[in-house]
Amino acid sequence: MRNYTIGGPDAQEEATGKQSDIRIMAGKVKWVTDIEKSVLINNFEKRGWVQVTENEDWNFYWMSVQTIRNVFSVETGYRLSDDQIVNHFPNHYELTRKDLMVKNIKRYRKELEKEGSPLAEKDESGKYLYLDFVPVTYMLPADYNLFVEEFRKSPSSTWIMKPCGKAQGKGIFLINKLSQIKKWSRDSKTSSFMTQSTKEAYVISLYINNPLLIGGRKFDLRLYVLVSTYRPLRCYMYKLGFCRFCTVKYTPSTSELDNMFVHLTNVAIQKHGEDYNHIHGGKWTVHNLRLYLESTRGKEVTSRLFDEIHWIIVQSLKAVAPVMNNDKHCFECYGYDIIIDDKLKPWLIEVNASPSLTSSTANDRILKYNLINDTLNIAVPNGEIPDCKWNKSPPKEVLGNYEILYDEELAQGDGADRELRSRPGQSLGPRGGRSRDSGRTVLTTWK
Amino acid sequence: MLQEESDLALIIAQIVQKLKGSNLYAQLERQAWASLQRPEIKLESLKEDIKEFFKISGWEKKLQNAVYSELNVFPLPSHPAAPPEHLKEPLVYMRKAQGSWEKRILKSLNSMCTELSIPLARKRPVGEQKELLNKWNEMGTDEPDLSLFRPVYAPKDFLEVLINLRNPNYENGDSHSFRTHLGLIQVPLKVKDIPELKEFFVELGLTAGQLGIDDSTQVPPELFENEHVRIGQKVLSEQDSAAAQQYIRQGSPTALRAELWALILNISSQPEVLLCFSRDTSVLGHFAYNSASPPKSYIRGKLGLEEYAVFYPPNGVIPFHGFSMYVAPLCFLYHEPSKLYQIFREMYVRFFFRLHSISSHPSGIVSLCLLFETLLQTYLPQLFYHLREIGAQPLRISFKWMVRAFSGYLATDQLLLLWDRILGYNSLEILAVLAAAVFAFRAVNLMEVTSLAAAEAVLADLSTLKVMPLLQIFLFATVT
């Protein structure tokens, strides 16, 4: 007998009424979703799964982030049973909200520093050698004064303002003068007209004004990372990530700071640009990016870049692992946004809990369809009714286009000092082996 | 023996003549003068000492590369009395066909321009000149409104012309010999068969290592890849053009490709002013060995007077729909515009021009089509007949691949591995072989289709194909 309902008291009776129908369908995975996307639904249907409503007994629920909030909220009092799986962790926002992500990473770094870990090593100017992958960031209005102090140190710098809870580039703007964010000042005169809670939470980060340009255009990387468990950490990287290009040539000129077509790579924004191309959608595969960089910059620096990218993803997951509710009913597929600067240093911009499943081009549709397919193969083994007590260790054959990014259990088996050897910049050594598609052999442990 | 010697003397004379006008000659001259300051250069043994200096300083190598480059590009002289048209194209009927095709294109171009009231050759008015100078550095994002322009022609139109080519001296008549050709191309050009192709492409054989096969993740790098990369680096440090061309037959490592191509194509490392291809008059030089001729126009009122003739476009090349696909893959290798341009220009005047002019050259599009059809008919006769029966002549599908040298159809890394071999073998024949190999690979599915549209669908997506295994299997691992 399940305690969990979303619909409320009436749903219970409806559910028992359908008991006989459900008995016929027993054995097939029952799925629900509140995201009407064909890439999802086609994948469920091709497995012969049965669609049910959220009020009925279901095994698999692909939820939007709003729904997961309700499911796991204190009021509803949930209890998922052993044969139910959902696609989000209850407090995923520790990673996917811009302010909390930064908070957790800062906390993680301080902890490592306190325990004297070599990972927290700093250089002469006080910058972390291996953990400096998030641009300097402050919360507004909370850290307003701290921000002002930092701003005054380099007054000609550009900063980017992002609302904590929005996506698709909404509400983002660039500033280079303090006057432009007067509103968020804690003792601003306007605060007497508004209460703190109505002033929307923003983060302000140092803008990366020297992005790597290709064809004169700025781009960012979208990489998909699947996490099946946080403790022990087991995560997979999707090999088929892509780059999103701006349609307008990049310029750091202050006169173009408010031209979103120059600065924001979100497809939701770029697709309204004059030069948007509907066939390629302004996207490159990561494979092509690698080809371009190897051809023009050489193999070593390219491999180093990709190693670093994998490194920062794993570190970000380790940072939130201690505070994540490692509910065994959960898995999550994140959309990581990474920007590479012109010194080939990757920066973590943000992590999305609900990466867009909309397809902007035909290739896009194929990619997202395969992404969901491979994700389901890992999260729901053999496409059968799940048992969340399983060890979450899928065989290699089902990975599809995923590859193991980090497996804490395996890593620990190899000895604690592996951590030290796997910092970026260390020589790969004989265990490096092939690094064709991902260059992250240092971090994988399946060799 | 005597004939060979006099041939050689003729070749040497021609190459010397060509190089005398080049930048390299001027540089060598300067270097020779400057070397007189050096202590090791003695008056008594001036010639020998300067030669020795050139050898040590690497200038001899540069000269060697230039000579090698000329040998690759220019056809060997035939008879000293042969007229220049023979250099462009020895067969009269081919020349005539190219001539008519050109007339058709020009007519189409002229009428489009008349329709849109756009003059093809005129001096830019002063106001426009000023504007252009102001915007010189940002030309990349500035585009004229092209919405009214139509492509002058599409590959399909060109194919129709090739299908109708006939040699008036050749009577195919009633003799239905074994070699009766059932394809679309009906001219008797000599093309290689598989044994000859195996010999020609010997480095692609099963016993030789290949990039595109032996660098896959399952193969330990010590077996082939590491050594191959090391050799590549050595070739680059020696700056030896001929060695590079031989080396690249087994594929180029990604990180070395840009430099290797530049070495093979003998690109100068001097930063050149970036020219818009259509305005680059140096391209006119390739018309000496191209069966095509650049269209000429005369300033108004001066028809027939050579002093008032202009080529349009200035480089003489009228592009067709899809032309930019020749450049696109190169953008993965060169981010510096001037290098990128030089590479493209060289690739065009050495190879790509043959894909859209009518000639009897073994790398010309006519020969490639015939080679493709012959390979298919000879080695996959069932498939060939089946496709012909259902109205899906294979060439109708593969033509667009070959005309674009597969650009836009293959994944970029695969395309670059293919173009490595074009450079390595100094021939486009590999395009026809690959086209046949693709059909062989999809033969099972193709045997089941019953229409041209269905056949097109089976062959619509080549983006997942790995070219080297396909070529190897087709050439070396299929029972013939």
PDB file of N, CA, C and O in Angstrom, chain B residues 208-241:
ATOM      1  N   ALA B 208      49.818  -2.713 -44.698  1.00  0.00           N
ATOM      2  CA  ALA B 208      50.406  -1.433 -44.283  1.00  0.00           C
ATOM      3  C   ALA B 208      49.519  -0.771 -43.249  1.00  0.00           C
ATOM      4  O   ALA B 208      48.295  -0.875 -43.302  1.00  0.00           O
ATOM      5  N   GLY B 209      50.114  -0.074 -42.307  1.00  0.00           N
ATOM      6  CA  GLY B 209      49.335   0.638 -41.305  1.00  0.00           C
ATOM      7  C   GLY B 209      48.648   1.840 -41.939  1.00  0.00           C
ATOM      8  O   GLY B 209      49.152   2.416 -42.888  1.00  0.00           O
ATOM      9  N   GLN B 210      47.486   2.187 -41.398  1.00  0.00           N
ATOM     10  CA  GLN B 210      46.731   3.330 -41.923  1.00  0.00           C
ATOM     11  C   GLN B 210      46.179   4.164 -40.801  1.00  0.00           C
ATOM     12  O   GLN B 210      45.684   3.628 -39.823  1.00  0.00           O
ATOM     13  N   LEU B 211      46.213   5.463 -40.981  1.00  0.00           N
ATOM     14  CA  LEU B 211      45.447   6.298 -40.073  1.00  0.00           C
ATOM     15  C   LEU B 211      44.030   6.321 -40.600  1.00  0.00           C
ATOM     16  O   LEU B 211      43.791   6.512 -41.779  1.00  0.00           O
ATOM     17  N   GLY B 212      43.090   6.109 -39.709  1.00  0.00           N
ATOM     18  CA  GLY B 212      41.709   5.924 -40.138  1.00  0.00           C
ATOM     19  C   GLY B 212      41.318   4.473 -39.898  1.00  0.00           C
ATOM     20  O   GLY B 212      40.169   4.095 -39.997  1.00  0.00           O
ATOM     21  N   ILE B 213      42.318   3.643 -39.608  1.00  0.00           N
ATOM     22  CA  ILE B 213      42.046   2.247 -39.246  1.00  0.00           C
ATOM     23  C   ILE B 213      42.878   1.858 -38.025  1.00  0.00           C
ATOM     24  O   ILE B 213      42.348   1.437 -37.002  1.00  0.00           O
ATOM     25  N   ASP B 214      44.196   2.011 -38.174  1.00  0.00           N
ATOM     26  CA  ASP B 214      45.080   1.462 -37.144  1.00  0.00           C
ATOM     27  C   ASP B 214      45.327   2.438 -36.005  1.00  0.00           C
ATOM     28  O   ASP B 214      46.233   2.245 -35.204  1.00  0.00           O
ATOM     29  N   ASP B 215      44.539   3.506 -35.956  1.00  0.00           N
ATOM     30  CA  ASP B 215      44.636   4.408 -34.816  1.00  0.00           C
ATOM     31  C   ASP B 215      43.337   4.398 -34.029  1.00  0.00           C
ATOM     32  O   ASP B 215      43.084   5.285 -33.245  1.00  0.00           O
ATOM     33  N   SER B 216      42.518   3.381 -34.253  1.00  0.00           N
ATOM     34  CA  SER B 216      41.260   3.320 -33.511  1.00  0.00           C
ATOM     35  C   SER B 216      41.549   2.917 -32.078  1.00  0.00           C
ATOM     36  O   SER B 216      42.632   2.446 -31.758  1.00  0.00           O
ATOM     37  N   THR B 217      40.550   3.101 -31.211  1.00  0.00           N
ATOM     38  CA  THR B 217      40.794   2.912 -29.787  1.00  0.00           C
ATOM     39  C   THR B 217      41.187   1.492 -29.406  1.00  0.00           C
ATOM     40  O   THR B 217      41.813   1.287 -28.382  1.00  0.00           O
ATOM     41  N   GLN B 218      40.829   0.527 -30.264  1.00  0.00           N
ATOM     42  CA  GLN B 218      41.135  -0.850 -29.865  1.00  0.00           C
ATOM     43  C   GLN B 218      42.579  -1.237 -30.149  1.00  0.00           C
ATOM     44  O   GLN B 218      43.064  -2.241 -29.661  1.00  0.00           O
ATOM     45  N   VAL B 219      43.240  -0.440 -31.008  1.00  0.00           N
ATOM     46  CA  VAL B 219      44.599  -0.830 -31.409  1.00  0.00           C
ATOM     47  C   VAL B 219      45.629  -0.094 -30.560  1.00  0.00           C
ATOM     48  O   VAL B 219      45.605   1.125 -30.476  1.00  0.00           O
ATOM     49  N   PRO B 220      46.523  -0.835 -29.928  1.00  0.00           N
ATOM     50  CA  PRO B 220      47.537  -0.152 -29.104  1.00  0.00           C
ATOM     51  C   PRO B 220      48.417   0.736 -29.983  1.00  0.00           C
ATOM     52  O   PRO B 220      48.843   0.324 -31.062  1.00  0.00           O
ATOM     53  N   PRO B 221      48.680   1.966 -29.526  1.00  0.00           N
ATOM     54  CA  PRO B 221      49.402   2.925 -30.354  1.00  0.00           C
ATOM     55  C   PRO B 221      50.815   2.487 -30.709  1.00  0.00           C
ATOM     56  O   PRO B 221      51.392   2.946 -31.684  1.00  0.00           O
ATOM     57  N   GLU B 222      51.381   1.592 -29.909  1.00  0.00           N
ATOM     58  CA  GLU B 222      52.771   1.185 -30.188  1.00  0.00           C
ATOM     59  C   GLU B 222      52.862   0.429 -31.496  1.00  0.00           C
ATOM     60  O   GLU B 222      53.913   0.365 -32.121  1.00  0.00           O
ATOM     61  N   LEU B 223      51.760  -0.162 -31.918  1.00  0.00           N
ATOM     62  CA  LEU B 223      51.771  -0.998 -33.111  1.00  0.00           C
ATOM     63  C   LEU B 223      52.044  -0.227 -34.387  1.00  0.00           C
ATOM     64  O   LEU B 223      52.708  -0.688 -35.282  1.00  0.00           O
ATOM     65  N   PHE B 224      51.485   0.959 -34.484  1.00  0.00           N
ATOM     66  CA  PHE B 224      51.657   1.733 -35.715  1.00  0.00           C
ATOM     67  C   PHE B 224      51.681   3.233 -35.467  1.00  0.00           C
ATOM     68  O   PHE B 224      52.557   3.948 -35.951  1.00  0.00           O
ATOM     69  N   GLU B 225      50.712   3.693 -34.691  1.00  0.00           N
ATOM     70  CA  GLU B 225      50.481   5.136 -34.624  1.00  0.00           C
ATOM     71  C   GLU B 225      51.684   5.927 -34.135  1.00  0.00           C
ATOM     72  O   GLU B 225      52.066   6.937 -34.728  1.00  0.00           O
ATOM     73  N   ASN B 226      52.291   5.479 -33.058  1.00  0.00           N
ATOM     74  CA  ASN B 226      53.390   6.249 -32.469  1.00  0.00           C
ATOM     75  C   ASN B 226      54.528   6.448 -33.465  1.00  0.00           C
ATOM     76  O   ASN B 226      55.041   7.551 -33.635  1.00  0.00           O
ATOM     77  N   GLU B 227      54.887   5.349 -34.125  1.00  0.00           N
ATOM     78  CA  GLU B 227      55.977   5.425 -35.087  1.00  0.00           C
ATOM     79  C   GLU B 227      55.600   6.318 -36.257  1.00  0.00           C
ATOM     80  O   GLU B 227      56.410   7.121 -36.730  1.00  0.00           O
ATOM     81  N   HIS B 228      54.383   6.213 -36.695  1.00  0.00           N
ATOM     82  CA  HIS B 228      53.916   7.011 -37.836  1.00  0.00           C
ATOM     83  C   HIS B 228      53.975   8.500 -37.505  1.00  0.00           C
ATOM     84  O   HIS B 228      54.402   9.316 -38.321  1.00  0.00           O
ATOM     85  N   VAL B 229      53.593   8.839 -36.270  1.00  0.00           N
ATOM     86  CA  VAL B 229      53.659  10.244 -35.864  1.00  0.00           C
ATOM     87  C   VAL B 229      55.107  10.720 -35.843  1.00  0.00           C
ATOM     88  O   VAL B 229      55.438  11.816 -36.301  1.00  0.00           O
ATOM     89  N   ARG B 230      55.984   9.851 -35.336  1.00  0.00           N
ATOM     90  CA  ARG B 230      57.391  10.222 -35.256  1.00  0.00           C
ATOM     91  C   ARG B 230      57.945  10.494 -36.655  1.00  0.00           C
ATOM     92  O   ARG B 230      58.664  11.475 -36.884  1.00  0.00           O
ATOM     93  N   ILE B 231      57.609   9.616 -37.592  1.00  0.00           N
ATOM     94  CA  ILE B 231      58.088   9.808 -38.966  1.00  0.00           C
ATOM     95  C   ILE B 231      57.538  11.112 -39.532  1.00  0.00           C
ATOM     96  O   ILE B 231      58.251  11.865 -40.203  1.00  0.00           O
ATOM     97  N   GLY B 232      56.278  11.387 -39.230  1.00  0.00           N
ATOM     98  CA  GLY B 232      55.672  12.624 -39.725  1.00  0.00           C
ATOM     99  C   GLY B 232      56.420  13.840 -39.229  1.00  0.00           C
ATOM    100  O   GLY B 232      56.668  14.801 -39.967  1.00  0.00           O
ATOM    101  N   GLN B 233      56.792  13.806 -37.958  1.00  0.00           N
ATOM    102  CA  GLN B 233      57.510  14.949 -37.400  1.00  0.00           C
ATOM    103  C   GLN B 233      58.868  15.107 -38.070  1.00  0.00           C
ATOM    104  O   GLN B 233      59.339  16.222 -38.328  1.00  0.00           O
ATOM    105  N   LYS B 234      59.480  13.976 -38.378  1.00  0.00           N
ATOM    106  CA  LYS B 234      60.781  14.038 -39.036  1.00  0.00           C
ATOM    107  C   LYS B 234      60.638  14.642 -40.428  1.00  0.00           C
ATOM    108  O   LYS B 234      61.434  15.499 -40.833  1.00  0.00           O
ATOM    109  N   VAL B 235      59.617  14.180 -41.151  1.00  0.00           N
ATOM    110  CA  VAL B 235      59.372  14.700 -42.504  1.00  0.00           C
ATOM    111  C   VAL B 235      59.204  16.215 -42.469  1.00  0.00           C
ATOM    112  O   VAL B 235      59.735  16.945 -43.306  1.00  0.00           O
ATOM    113  N   LEU B 236      58.474  16.688 -41.448  1.00  0.00           N
ATOM    114  CA  LEU B 236      58.259  18.128 -41.335  1.00  0.00           C
ATOM    115  C   LEU B 236      59.546  18.854 -41.017  1.00  0.00           C
ATOM    116  O   LEU B 236      59.817  19.936 -41.548  1.00  0.00           O
ATOM    117  N   SER B 237      60.374  18.274 -40.158  1.00  0.00           N
ATOM    118  CA  SER B 237      61.597  18.986 -39.800  1.00  0.00           C
ATOM    119  C   SER B 237      62.544  19.038 -40.978  1.00  0.00           C
ATOM    120  O   SER B 237      63.310  19.981 -41.129  1.00  0.00           O
ATOM    121  N   GLU B 238      62.489  18.024 -41.863  1.00  0.00           N
ATOM    122  CA  GLU B 238      63.327  18.046 -43.052  1.00  0.00           C
ATOM    123  C   GLU B 238      62.756  18.940 -44.138  1.00  0.00           C
ATOM    124  O   GLU B 238      63.451  19.263 -45.114  1.00  0.00           O
ATOM    125  N   GLN B 239      61.484  19.292 -43.991  1.00  0.00           N
ATOM    126  CA  GLN B 239      60.817  20.143 -44.985  1.00  0.00           C
ATOM    127  C   GLN B 239      60.918  19.568 -46.387  1.00  0.00           C
ATOM    128  O   GLN B 239      61.182  20.291 -47.363  1.00  0.00           O
ATOM    129  N   ASP B 240      60.711  18.260 -46.475  1.00  0.00           N
ATOM    130  CA  ASP B 240      60.845  17.589 -47.764  1.00  0.00           C
ATOM    131  C   ASP B 240      59.450  17.327 -48.328  1.00  0.00           C
ATOM    132  O   ASP B 240      58.720  16.481 -47.853  1.00  0.00           O
ATOM    133  N   SER B 241      59.138  18.034 -49.420  1.00  0.00           N
ATOM    134  CA  SER B 241      57.812  17.963 -50.028  1.00  0.00           C
ATOM    135  C   SER B 241      57.508  16.578 -50.565  1.00  0.00           C
ATOM    136  O   SER B 241      56.424  16.041 -50.360  1.00  0.00           O
TER     137      SER B 241
END
